[in-house]
Amino acid sequence: MAVITVMTFPTLDLAESALDWIGLDFADAEGAFEGDLVADDAELLDEALGAADTPDEVRELARALQFLLAASPAGAAYRVAFEA
């Protein structure tokens, strides 16, 4: 399964915080975090998008991951990169 980069954040902290906010499992990779998106994650993405206090960058990530999941309902490997 190919790993798809869905978003790049300016810092490691922002990337990690966004993934934590959504509640997805992920692992460290060189200059990024990677994980496997599965159908059950749709609920986490919906919750992040529906919460009034979700930061804009988290919403943007959740939308990108929703798009990836819609394109690959059986699951997909994702990457969230960071610049520094």
PDB file of N, CA, C and O in Angstrom:
ATOM      1  N   MET A   1       0.848  -1.170   0.000  1.00  0.00           N
ATOM      2  CA  MET A   1       0.000   0.000   0.000  1.00  0.00           C
ATOM      3  C   MET A   1       0.902   1.244   0.000  1.00  0.00           C
ATOM      4  O   MET A   1       1.789   1.374   0.834  1.00  0.00           O
ATOM      5  N   ALA A   2       0.665   2.127  -0.918  1.00  0.00           N
ATOM      6  CA  ALA A   2       1.445   3.368  -1.016  1.00  0.00           C
ATOM      7  C   ALA A   2       1.050   4.325   0.108  1.00  0.00           C
ATOM      8  O   ALA A   2      -0.114   4.402   0.487  1.00  0.00           O
ATOM      9  N   VAL A   3       2.026   5.023   0.626  1.00  0.00           N
ATOM     10  CA  VAL A   3       1.779   6.020   1.671  1.00  0.00           C
ATOM     11  C   VAL A   3       1.500   7.361   0.998  1.00  0.00           C
ATOM     12  O   VAL A   3       2.283   7.824   0.167  1.00  0.00           O
ATOM     13  N   ILE A   4       0.385   7.974   1.345  1.00  0.00           N
ATOM     14  CA  ILE A   4      -0.044   9.238   0.755  1.00  0.00           C
ATOM     15  C   ILE A   4       0.215  10.376   1.742  1.00  0.00           C
ATOM     16  O   ILE A   4      -0.269  10.332   2.880  1.00  0.00           O
ATOM     17  N   THR A   5       0.976  11.380   1.335  1.00  0.00           N
ATOM     18  CA  THR A   5       1.165  12.567   2.173  1.00  0.00           C
ATOM     19  C   THR A   5      -0.070  13.438   2.027  1.00  0.00           C
ATOM     20  O   THR A   5      -0.384  13.903   0.941  1.00  0.00           O
ATOM     21  N   VAL A   6      -0.790  13.629   3.134  1.00  0.00           N
ATOM     22  CA  VAL A   6      -2.040  14.381   3.088  1.00  0.00           C
ATOM     23  C   VAL A   6      -1.876  15.840   3.482  1.00  0.00           C
ATOM     24  O   VAL A   6      -2.709  16.672   3.119  1.00  0.00           O
ATOM     25  N   MET A   7      -0.802  16.149   4.228  1.00  0.00           N
ATOM     26  CA  MET A   7      -0.619  17.526   4.674  1.00  0.00           C
ATOM     27  C   MET A   7       0.789  17.684   5.220  1.00  0.00           C
ATOM     28  O   MET A   7       1.373  16.733   5.731  1.00  0.00           O
ATOM     29  N   THR A   8       1.307  18.911   5.125  1.00  0.00           N
ATOM     30  CA  THR A   8       2.603  19.247   5.715  1.00  0.00           C
ATOM     31  C   THR A   8       2.417  20.429   6.648  1.00  0.00           C
ATOM     32  O   THR A   8       1.843  21.452   6.255  1.00  0.00           O
ATOM     33  N   PHE A   9       2.880  20.267   7.874  1.00  0.00           N
ATOM     34  CA  PHE A   9       2.807  21.325   8.880  1.00  0.00           C
ATOM     35  C   PHE A   9       4.170  22.002   9.002  1.00  0.00           C
ATOM     36  O   PHE A   9       5.193  21.394   8.703  1.00  0.00           O
ATOM     37  N   PRO A  10       4.203  23.236   9.497  1.00  0.00           N
ATOM     38  CA  PRO A  10       5.480  23.930   9.637  1.00  0.00           C
ATOM     39  C   PRO A  10       6.375  23.349  10.734  1.00  0.00           C
ATOM     40  O   PRO A  10       7.594  23.500  10.673  1.00  0.00           O
ATOM     41  N   THR A  11       5.782  22.690  11.740  1.00  0.00           N
ATOM     42  CA  THR A  11       6.587  22.131  12.831  1.00  0.00           C
ATOM     43  C   THR A  11       6.098  20.745  13.223  1.00  0.00           C
ATOM     44  O   THR A  11       4.942  20.385  12.999  1.00  0.00           O
ATOM     45  N   LEU A  12       6.987  19.995  13.860  1.00  0.00           N
ATOM     46  CA  LEU A  12       6.655  18.684  14.401  1.00  0.00           C
ATOM     47  C   LEU A  12       5.520  18.807  15.413  1.00  0.00           C
ATOM     48  O   LEU A  12       4.587  18.002  15.402  1.00  0.00           O
ATOM     49  N   ASP A  13       5.597  19.786  16.299  1.00  0.00           N
ATOM     50  CA  ASP A  13       4.585  19.946  17.344  1.00  0.00           C
ATOM     51  C   ASP A  13       3.192  20.152  16.775  1.00  0.00           C
ATOM     52  O   ASP A  13       2.224  19.582  17.280  1.00  0.00           O
ATOM     53  N   LEU A  14       3.078  20.974  15.730  1.00  0.00           N
ATOM     54  CA  LEU A  14       1.760  21.204  15.122  1.00  0.00           C
ATOM     55  C   LEU A  14       1.216  19.940  14.472  1.00  0.00           C
ATOM     56  O   LEU A  14       0.021  19.637  14.598  1.00  0.00           O
ATOM     57  N   ALA A  15       2.073  19.203  13.782  1.00  0.00           N
ATOM     58  CA  ALA A  15       1.640  17.962  13.140  1.00  0.00           C
ATOM     59  C   ALA A  15       1.179  16.943  14.178  1.00  0.00           C
ATOM     60  O   ALA A  15       0.104  16.336  14.045  1.00  0.00           O
ATOM     61  N   GLU A  16       1.976  16.775  15.221  1.00  0.00           N
ATOM     62  CA  GLU A  16       1.632  15.811  16.262  1.00  0.00           C
ATOM     63  C   GLU A  16       0.361  16.220  17.002  1.00  0.00           C
ATOM     64  O   GLU A  16      -0.507  15.381  17.276  1.00  0.00           O
ATOM     65  N   SER A  17       0.217  17.497  17.293  1.00  0.00           N
ATOM     66  CA  SER A  17      -0.969  17.989  17.991  1.00  0.00           C
ATOM     67  C   SER A  17      -2.231  17.771  17.164  1.00  0.00           C
ATOM     68  O   SER A  17      -3.283  17.410  17.703  1.00  0.00           O
ATOM     69  N   ALA A  18      -2.140  18.003  15.862  1.00  0.00           N
ATOM     70  CA  ALA A  18      -3.308  17.823  14.990  1.00  0.00           C
ATOM     71  C   ALA A  18      -3.741  16.354  14.974  1.00  0.00           C
ATOM     72  O   ALA A  18      -4.937  16.049  15.081  1.00  0.00           O
ATOM     73  N   LEU A  19      -2.804  15.444  14.860  1.00  0.00           N
ATOM     74  CA  LEU A  19      -3.140  14.020  14.868  1.00  0.00           C
ATOM     75  C   LEU A  19      -3.694  13.593  16.226  1.00  0.00           C
ATOM     76  O   LEU A  19      -4.648  12.812  16.296  1.00  0.00           O
ATOM     77  N   ASP A  20      -3.100  14.102  17.299  1.00  0.00           N
ATOM     78  CA  ASP A  20      -3.602  13.795  18.643  1.00  0.00           C
ATOM     79  C   ASP A  20      -5.022  14.317  18.821  1.00  0.00           C
ATOM     80  O   ASP A  20      -5.861  13.650  19.431  1.00  0.00           O
ATOM     81  N   TRP A  21      -5.294  15.518  18.314  1.00  0.00           N
ATOM     82  CA  TRP A  21      -6.617  16.124  18.448  1.00  0.00           C
ATOM     83  C   TRP A  21      -7.668  15.206  17.804  1.00  0.00           C
ATOM     84  O   TRP A  21      -8.725  14.973  18.377  1.00  0.00           O
ATOM     85  N   ILE A  22      -7.336  14.701  16.631  1.00  0.00           N
ATOM     86  CA  ILE A  22      -8.271  13.818  15.922  1.00  0.00           C
ATOM     87  C   ILE A  22      -8.373  12.469  16.624  1.00  0.00           C
ATOM     88  O   ILE A  22      -9.445  11.871  16.691  1.00  0.00           O
ATOM     89  N   GLY A  23      -7.259  11.990  17.167  1.00  0.00           N
ATOM     90  CA  GLY A  23      -7.263  10.729  17.897  1.00  0.00           C
ATOM     91  C   GLY A  23      -6.800   9.531  17.088  1.00  0.00           C
ATOM     92  O   GLY A  23      -7.063   8.386  17.455  1.00  0.00           O
ATOM     93  N   LEU A  24      -6.095   9.790  15.996  1.00  0.00           N
ATOM     94  CA  LEU A  24      -5.601   8.708  15.146  1.00  0.00           C
ATOM     95  C   LEU A  24      -4.317   8.110  15.702  1.00  0.00           C
ATOM     96  O   LEU A  24      -3.513   8.804  16.327  1.00  0.00           O
ATOM     97  N   ASP A  25      -4.123   6.817  15.444  1.00  0.00           N
ATOM     98  CA  ASP A  25      -2.867   6.154  15.779  1.00  0.00           C
ATOM     99  C   ASP A  25      -1.858   6.474  14.691  1.00  0.00           C
ATOM    100  O   ASP A  25      -2.202   6.497  13.508  1.00  0.00           O
ATOM    101  N   PHE A  26      -0.616   6.712  15.084  1.00  0.00           N
ATOM    102  CA  PHE A  26       0.426   7.026  14.112  1.00  0.00           C
ATOM    103  C   PHE A  26       1.774   6.675  14.695  1.00  0.00           C
ATOM    104  O   PHE A  26       1.912   6.457  15.898  1.00  0.00           O
ATOM    105  N   ALA A  27       2.763   6.593  13.809  1.00  0.00           N
ATOM    106  CA  ALA A  27       4.129   6.271  14.214  1.00  0.00           C
ATOM    107  C   ALA A  27       5.077   7.325  13.661  1.00  0.00           C
ATOM    108  O   ALA A  27       4.770   7.996  12.667  1.00  0.00           O
ATOM    109  N   ASP A  28       6.225   7.448  14.295  1.00  0.00           N
ATOM    110  CA  ASP A  28       7.261   8.359  13.814  1.00  0.00           C
ATOM    111  C   ASP A  28       7.857   7.835  12.517  1.00  0.00           C
ATOM    112  O   ASP A  28       8.067   6.628  12.361  1.00  0.00           O
ATOM    113  N   ALA A  29       8.125   8.749  11.611  1.00  0.00           N
ATOM    114  CA  ALA A  29       8.837   8.446  10.370  1.00  0.00           C
ATOM    115  C   ALA A  29       9.798   9.610  10.149  1.00  0.00           C
ATOM    116  O   ALA A  29       9.711  10.632  10.835  1.00  0.00           O
ATOM    117  N   GLU A  30      10.689   9.495   9.207  1.00  0.00           N
ATOM    118  CA  GLU A  30      11.639  10.577   8.957  1.00  0.00           C
ATOM    119  C   GLU A  30      10.916  11.805   8.413  1.00  0.00           C
ATOM    120  O   GLU A  30      10.358  11.783   7.318  1.00  0.00           O
ATOM    121  N   GLY A  31      10.882  12.874   9.206  1.00  0.00           N
ATOM    122  CA  GLY A  31      10.241  14.125   8.801  1.00  0.00           C
ATOM    123  C   GLY A  31       8.736  14.058   8.719  1.00  0.00           C
ATOM    124  O   GLY A  31       8.102  14.908   8.088  1.00  0.00           O
ATOM    125  N   ALA A  32       8.134  13.060   9.391  1.00  0.00           N
ATOM    126  CA  ALA A  32       6.685  12.887   9.276  1.00  0.00           C
ATOM    127  C   ALA A  32       6.162  11.935  10.348  1.00  0.00           C
ATOM    128  O   ALA A  32       6.929  11.350  11.108  1.00  0.00           O
ATOM    129  N   PHE A  33       4.862  11.818  10.350  1.00  0.00           N
ATOM    130  CA  PHE A  33       4.169  10.785  11.110  1.00  0.00           C
ATOM    131  C   PHE A  33       3.379   9.981  10.091  1.00  0.00           C
ATOM    132  O   PHE A  33       2.843  10.543   9.133  1.00  0.00           O
ATOM    133  N   GLU A  34       3.293   8.670  10.298  1.00  0.00           N
ATOM    134  CA  GLU A  34       2.583   7.810   9.365  1.00  0.00           C
ATOM    135  C   GLU A  34       1.626   6.905  10.123  1.00  0.00           C
ATOM    136  O   GLU A  34       1.858   6.563  11.281  1.00  0.00           O
ATOM    137  N   GLY A  35       0.558   6.537   9.442  1.00  0.00           N
ATOM    138  CA  GLY A  35      -0.411   5.635  10.031  1.00  0.00           C
ATOM    139  C   GLY A  35      -1.262   4.988   8.966  1.00  0.00           C
ATOM    140  O   GLY A  35      -1.154   5.306   7.782  1.00  0.00           O
ATOM    141  N   ASP A  36      -2.102   4.070   9.411  1.00  0.00           N
ATOM    142  CA  ASP A  36      -3.041   3.395   8.523  1.00  0.00           C
ATOM    143  C   ASP A  36      -4.436   3.879   8.848  1.00  0.00           C
ATOM    144  O   ASP A  36      -4.897   3.753   9.990  1.00  0.00           O
ATOM    145  N   LEU A  37      -5.093   4.412   7.862  1.00  0.00           N
ATOM    146  CA  LEU A  37      -6.450   4.920   7.996  1.00  0.00           C
ATOM    147  C   LEU A  37      -7.405   3.785   7.660  1.00  0.00           C
ATOM    148  O   LEU A  37      -7.266   3.147   6.611  1.00  0.00           O
ATOM    149  N   VAL A  38      -8.345   3.494   8.545  1.00  0.00           N
ATOM    150  CA  VAL A  38      -9.319   2.426   8.332  1.00  0.00           C
ATOM    151  C   VAL A  38     -10.728   2.983   8.466  1.00  0.00           C
ATOM    152  O   VAL A  38     -10.923   4.095   8.975  1.00  0.00           O
ATOM    153  N   ALA A  39     -11.700   2.210   8.030  1.00  0.00           N
ATOM    154  CA  ALA A  39     -13.092   2.662   8.014  1.00  0.00           C
ATOM    155  C   ALA A  39     -13.553   3.165   9.386  1.00  0.00           C
ATOM    156  O   ALA A  39     -14.300   4.144   9.475  1.00  0.00           O
ATOM    157  N   ASP A  40     -13.109   2.525  10.453  1.00  0.00           N
ATOM    158  CA  ASP A  40     -13.522   2.938  11.805  1.00  0.00           C
ATOM    159  C   ASP A  40     -13.049   4.354  12.156  1.00  0.00           C
ATOM    160  O   ASP A  40     -13.603   4.982  13.061  1.00  0.00           O
ATOM    161  N   ASP A  41     -12.030   4.844  11.458  1.00  0.00           N
ATOM    162  CA  ASP A  41     -11.523   6.191  11.725  1.00  0.00           C
ATOM    163  C   ASP A  41     -12.473   7.284  11.228  1.00  0.00           C
ATOM    164  O   ASP A  41     -12.327   8.442  11.614  1.00  0.00           O
ATOM    165  N   ALA A  42     -13.433   6.929  10.398  1.00  0.00           N
ATOM    166  CA  ALA A  42     -14.381   7.918   9.879  1.00  0.00           C
ATOM    167  C   ALA A  42     -15.099   8.647  11.009  1.00  0.00           C
ATOM    168  O   ALA A  42     -15.333   9.857  10.930  1.00  0.00           O
ATOM    169  N   GLU A  43     -15.421   7.924  12.071  1.00  0.00           N
ATOM    170  CA  GLU A  43     -16.102   8.539  13.215  1.00  0.00           C
ATOM    171  C   GLU A  43     -15.221   9.597  13.894  1.00  0.00           C
ATOM    172  O   GLU A  43     -15.696  10.682  14.248  1.00  0.00           O
ATOM    173  N   LEU A  44     -13.942   9.298  14.051  1.00  0.00           N
ATOM    174  CA  LEU A  44     -13.013  10.270  14.646  1.00  0.00           C
ATOM    175  C   LEU A  44     -12.917  11.528  13.780  1.00  0.00           C
ATOM    176  O   LEU A  44     -12.892  12.651  14.304  1.00  0.00           O
ATOM    177  N   LEU A  45     -12.858  11.333  12.475  1.00  0.00           N
ATOM    178  CA  LEU A  45     -12.776  12.476  11.555  1.00  0.00           C
ATOM    179  C   LEU A  45     -14.042  13.311  11.619  1.00  0.00           C
ATOM    180  O   LEU A  45     -13.981  14.547  11.659  1.00  0.00           O
ATOM    181  N   ASP A  46     -15.200  12.657  11.662  1.00  0.00           N
ATOM    182  CA  ASP A  46     -16.473  13.373  11.768  1.00  0.00           C
ATOM    183  C   ASP A  46     -16.551  14.181  13.061  1.00  0.00           C
ATOM    184  O   ASP A  46     -17.016  15.321  13.067  1.00  0.00           O
ATOM    185  N   GLU A  47     -16.091  13.581  14.143  1.00  0.00           N
ATOM    186  CA  GLU A  47     -16.115  14.276  15.441  1.00  0.00           C
ATOM    187  C   GLU A  47     -15.214  15.504  15.419  1.00  0.00           C
ATOM    188  O   GLU A  47     -15.585  16.563  15.930  1.00  0.00           O
ATOM    189  N   ALA A  48     -14.026  15.366  14.845  1.00  0.00           N
ATOM    190  CA  ALA A  48     -13.108  16.512  14.774  1.00  0.00           C
ATOM    191  C   ALA A  48     -13.702  17.634  13.938  1.00  0.00           C
ATOM    192  O   ALA A  48     -13.577  18.811  14.288  1.00  0.00           O
ATOM    193  N   LEU A  49     -14.361  17.284  12.845  1.00  0.00           N
ATOM    194  CA  LEU A  49     -14.962  18.311  11.989  1.00  0.00           C
ATOM    195  C   LEU A  49     -16.204  18.928  12.624  1.00  0.00           C
ATOM    196  O   LEU A  49     -16.507  20.095  12.373  1.00  0.00           O
ATOM    197  N   GLY A  50     -16.901  18.175  13.455  1.00  0.00           N
ATOM    198  CA  GLY A  50     -18.133  18.661  14.057  1.00  0.00           C
ATOM    199  C   GLY A  50     -17.952  19.470  15.330  1.00  0.00           C
ATOM    200  O   GLY A  50     -18.856  20.213  15.735  1.00  0.00           O
ATOM    201  N   ALA A  51     -16.797  19.369  15.948  1.00  0.00           N
ATOM    202  CA  ALA A  51     -16.566  20.078  17.208  1.00  0.00           C
ATOM    203  C   ALA A  51     -16.311  21.565  16.953  1.00  0.00           C
ATOM    204  O   ALA A  51     -15.514  21.926  16.090  1.00  0.00           O
ATOM    205  N   ALA A  52     -16.995  22.390  17.687  1.00  0.00           N
ATOM    206  CA  ALA A  52     -16.877  23.841  17.505  1.00  0.00           C
ATOM    207  C   ALA A  52     -15.493  24.376  17.842  1.00  0.00           C
ATOM    208  O   ALA A  52     -15.065  25.384  17.278  1.00  0.00           O
ATOM    209  N   ASP A  53     -14.777  23.697  18.729  1.00  0.00           N
ATOM    210  CA  ASP A  53     -13.474  24.205  19.165  1.00  0.00           C
ATOM    211  C   ASP A  53     -12.288  23.612  18.395  1.00  0.00           C
ATOM    212  O   ASP A  53     -11.137  23.854  18.742  1.00  0.00           O
ATOM    213  N   THR A  54     -12.557  22.875  17.334  1.00  0.00           N
ATOM    214  CA  THR A  54     -11.472  22.298  16.536  1.00  0.00           C
ATOM    215  C   THR A  54     -10.728  23.394  15.786  1.00  0.00           C
ATOM    216  O   THR A  54     -11.344  24.168  15.058  1.00  0.00           O
ATOM    217  N   PRO A  55      -9.404  23.473  15.949  1.00  0.00           N
ATOM    218  CA  PRO A  55      -8.615  24.492  15.236  1.00  0.00           C
ATOM    219  C   PRO A  55      -8.688  24.287  13.710  1.00  0.00           C
ATOM    220  O   PRO A  55      -8.881  23.164  13.229  1.00  0.00           O
ATOM    221  N   ASP A  56      -8.511  25.368  12.971  1.00  0.00           N
ATOM    222  CA  ASP A  56      -8.613  25.320  11.511  1.00  0.00           C
ATOM    223  C   ASP A  56      -7.667  24.317  10.880  1.00  0.00           C
ATOM    224  O   ASP A  56      -8.048  23.595   9.960  1.00  0.00           O
ATOM    225  N   GLU A  57      -6.417  24.254  11.348  1.00  0.00           N
ATOM    226  CA  GLU A  57      -5.460  23.330  10.734  1.00  0.00           C
ATOM    227  C   GLU A  57      -5.841  21.873  10.987  1.00  0.00           C
ATOM    228  O   GLU A  57      -5.580  21.001  10.161  1.00  0.00           O
ATOM    229  N   VAL A  58      -6.500  21.596  12.116  1.00  0.00           N
ATOM    230  CA  VAL A  58      -6.977  20.246  12.404  1.00  0.00           C
ATOM    231  C   VAL A  58      -8.147  19.916  11.480  1.00  0.00           C
ATOM    232  O   VAL A  58      -8.236  18.805  10.951  1.00  0.00           O
ATOM    233  N   ARG A  59      -9.032  20.879  11.266  1.00  0.00           N
ATOM    234  CA  ARG A  59     -10.144  20.678  10.316  1.00  0.00           C
ATOM    235  C   ARG A  59      -9.625  20.369   8.923  1.00  0.00           C
ATOM    236  O   ARG A  59     -10.133  19.481   8.233  1.00  0.00           O
ATOM    237  N   GLU A  60      -8.611  21.112   8.503  1.00  0.00           N
ATOM    238  CA  GLU A  60      -8.036  20.900   7.180  1.00  0.00           C
ATOM    239  C   GLU A  60      -7.456  19.485   7.063  1.00  0.00           C
ATOM    240  O   GLU A  60      -7.658  18.798   6.057  1.00  0.00           O
ATOM    241  N   LEU A  61      -6.765  19.032   8.094  1.00  0.00           N
ATOM    242  CA  LEU A  61      -6.214  17.687   8.097  1.00  0.00           C
ATOM    243  C   LEU A  61      -7.339  16.649   8.092  1.00  0.00           C
ATOM    244  O   LEU A  61      -7.286  15.675   7.334  1.00  0.00           O
ATOM    245  N   ALA A  62      -8.341  16.850   8.911  1.00  0.00           N
ATOM    246  CA  ALA A  62      -9.459  15.905   8.970  1.00  0.00           C
ATOM    247  C   ALA A  62     -10.167  15.801   7.619  1.00  0.00           C
ATOM    248  O   ALA A  62     -10.525  14.709   7.177  1.00  0.00           O
ATOM    249  N   ARG A  63     -10.347  16.934   6.937  1.00  0.00           N
ATOM    250  CA  ARG A  63     -10.980  16.914   5.606  1.00  0.00           C
ATOM    251  C   ARG A  63     -10.120  16.135   4.607  1.00  0.00           C
ATOM    252  O   ARG A  63     -10.628  15.352   3.807  1.00  0.00           O
ATOM    253  N   ALA A  64      -8.811  16.358   4.652  1.00  0.00           N
ATOM    254  CA  ALA A  64      -7.905  15.649   3.738  1.00  0.00           C
ATOM    255  C   ALA A  64      -7.943  14.146   4.009  1.00  0.00           C
ATOM    256  O   ALA A  64      -7.958  13.337   3.071  1.00  0.00           O
ATOM    257  N   LEU A  65      -7.991  13.772   5.273  1.00  0.00           N
ATOM    258  CA  LEU A  65      -8.054  12.356   5.612  1.00  0.00           C
ATOM    259  C   LEU A  65      -9.402  11.753   5.233  1.00  0.00           C
ATOM    260  O   LEU A  65      -9.471  10.598   4.791  1.00  0.00           O
ATOM    261  N   GLN A  66     -10.480  12.514   5.373  1.00  0.00           N
ATOM    262  CA  GLN A  66     -11.796  12.045   4.924  1.00  0.00           C
ATOM    263  C   GLN A  66     -11.788  11.778   3.430  1.00  0.00           C
ATOM    264  O   GLN A  66     -12.332  10.775   2.962  1.00  0.00           O
ATOM    265  N   PHE A  67     -11.182  12.680   2.673  1.00  0.00           N
ATOM    266  CA  PHE A  67     -11.093  12.521   1.230  1.00  0.00           C
ATOM    267  C   PHE A  67     -10.313  11.249   0.892  1.00  0.00           C
ATOM    268  O   PHE A  67     -10.724  10.459   0.032  1.00  0.00           O
ATOM    269  N   LEU A  68      -9.208  11.021   1.577  1.00  0.00           N
ATOM    270  CA  LEU A  68      -8.402   9.830   1.352  1.00  0.00           C
ATOM    271  C   LEU A  68      -9.195   8.575   1.679  1.00  0.00           C
ATOM    272  O   LEU A  68      -9.180   7.602   0.919  1.00  0.00           O
ATOM    273  N   LEU A  69      -9.920   8.586   2.781  1.00  0.00           N
ATOM    274  CA  LEU A  69     -10.712   7.427   3.179  1.00  0.00           C
ATOM    275  C   LEU A  69     -11.852   7.174   2.189  1.00  0.00           C
ATOM    276  O   LEU A  69     -12.147   6.028   1.863  1.00  0.00           O
ATOM    277  N   ALA A  70     -12.463   8.237   1.690  1.00  0.00           N
ATOM    278  CA  ALA A  70     -13.533   8.079   0.691  1.00  0.00           C
ATOM    279  C   ALA A  70     -12.985   7.468  -0.594  1.00  0.00           C
ATOM    280  O   ALA A  70     -13.668   6.675  -1.253  1.00  0.00           O
ATOM    281  N   ALA A  71     -11.766   7.822  -0.945  1.00  0.00           N
ATOM    282  CA  ALA A  71     -11.139   7.289  -2.163  1.00  0.00           C
ATOM    283  C   ALA A  71     -10.660   5.849  -1.968  1.00  0.00           C
ATOM    284  O   ALA A  71     -10.517   5.119  -2.950  1.00  0.00           O
ATOM    285  N   SER A  72     -10.423   5.457  -0.731  1.00  0.00           N
ATOM    286  CA  SER A  72      -9.916   4.115  -0.423  1.00  0.00           C
ATOM    287  C   SER A  72     -10.674   3.549   0.771  1.00  0.00           C
ATOM    288  O   SER A  72     -10.126   3.448   1.872  1.00  0.00           O
ATOM    289  N   PRO A  73     -11.954   3.181   0.593  1.00  0.00           N
ATOM    290  CA  PRO A  73     -12.769   2.735   1.726  1.00  0.00           C
ATOM    291  C   PRO A  73     -12.203   1.533   2.483  1.00  0.00           C
ATOM    292  O   PRO A  73     -12.506   1.342   3.658  1.00  0.00           O
ATOM    293  N   ALA A  74     -11.382   0.731   1.819  1.00  0.00           N
ATOM    294  CA  ALA A  74     -10.793  -0.430   2.488  1.00  0.00           C
ATOM    295  C   ALA A  74      -9.625  -0.032   3.386  1.00  0.00           C
ATOM    296  O   ALA A  74      -9.124  -0.840   4.151  1.00  0.00           O
ATOM    297  N   GLY A  75      -9.186   1.219   3.289  1.00  0.00           N
ATOM    298  CA  GLY A  75      -8.090   1.709   4.115  1.00  0.00           C
ATOM    299  C   GLY A  75      -6.961   2.260   3.265  1.00  0.00           C
ATOM    300  O   GLY A  75      -6.850   1.962   2.073  1.00  0.00           O
ATOM    301  N   ALA A  76      -6.156   3.091   3.876  1.00  0.00           N
ATOM    302  CA  ALA A  76      -5.049   3.718   3.181  1.00  0.00           C
ATOM    303  C   ALA A  76      -3.965   4.090   4.184  1.00  0.00           C
ATOM    304  O   ALA A  76      -4.249   4.374   5.347  1.00  0.00           O
ATOM    305  N   ALA A  77      -2.734   4.073   3.712  1.00  0.00           N
ATOM    306  CA  ALA A  77      -1.609   4.513   4.535  1.00  0.00           C
ATOM    307  C   ALA A  77      -1.437   6.018   4.308  1.00  0.00           C
ATOM    308  O   ALA A  77      -1.431   6.481   3.172  1.00  0.00           O
ATOM    309  N   TYR A  78      -1.351   6.773   5.403  1.00  0.00           N
ATOM    310  CA  TYR A  78      -1.218   8.224   5.285  1.00  0.00           C
ATOM    311  C   TYR A  78       0.063   8.701   5.931  1.00  0.00           C
ATOM    312  O   TYR A  78       0.649   8.034   6.782  1.00  0.00           O
ATOM    313  N   ARG A  79       0.477   9.883   5.511  1.00  0.00           N
ATOM    314  CA  ARG A  79       1.660  10.548   6.059  1.00  0.00           C
ATOM    315  C   ARG A  79       1.287  11.994   6.307  1.00  0.00           C
ATOM    316  O   ARG A  79       0.706  12.655   5.459  1.00  0.00           O
ATOM    317  N   VAL A  80       1.663  12.480   7.483  1.00  0.00           N
ATOM    318  CA  VAL A  80       1.539  13.903   7.824  1.00  0.00           C
ATOM    319  C   VAL A  80       2.960  14.385   8.075  1.00  0.00           C
ATOM    320  O   VAL A  80       3.606  13.981   9.042  1.00  0.00           O
ATOM    321  N   ALA A  81       3.451  15.222   7.170  1.00  0.00           N
ATOM    322  CA  ALA A  81       4.830  15.675   7.230  1.00  0.00           C
ATOM    323  C   ALA A  81       4.943  16.960   8.034  1.00  0.00           C
ATOM    324  O   ALA A  81       3.957  17.636   8.317  1.00  0.00           O
ATOM    325  N   PHE A  82       6.191  17.286   8.390  1.00  0.00           N
ATOM    326  CA  PHE A  82       6.483  18.563   9.056  1.00  0.00           C
ATOM    327  C   PHE A  82       7.817  19.070   8.558  1.00  0.00           C
ATOM    328  O   PHE A  82       8.689  18.302   8.155  1.00  0.00           O
ATOM    329  N   GLU A  83       7.951  20.388   8.554  1.00  0.00           N
ATOM    330  CA  GLU A  83       9.139  21.023   7.999  1.00  0.00           C
ATOM    331  C   GLU A  83      10.288  21.127   8.977  1.00  0.00           C
ATOM    332  O   GLU A  83      11.447  21.056   8.588  1.00  0.00           O
ATOM    333  N   ALA A  84      10.032  21.347  10.230  1.00  0.00           N
ATOM    334  CA  ALA A  84      11.116  21.507  11.211  1.00  0.00           C
ATOM    335  C   ALA A  84      10.774  20.845  12.517  1.00  0.00           C
ATOM    336  O   ALA A  84       9.672  20.653  12.862  1.00  0.00           O
TER     337      ALA A  84
END
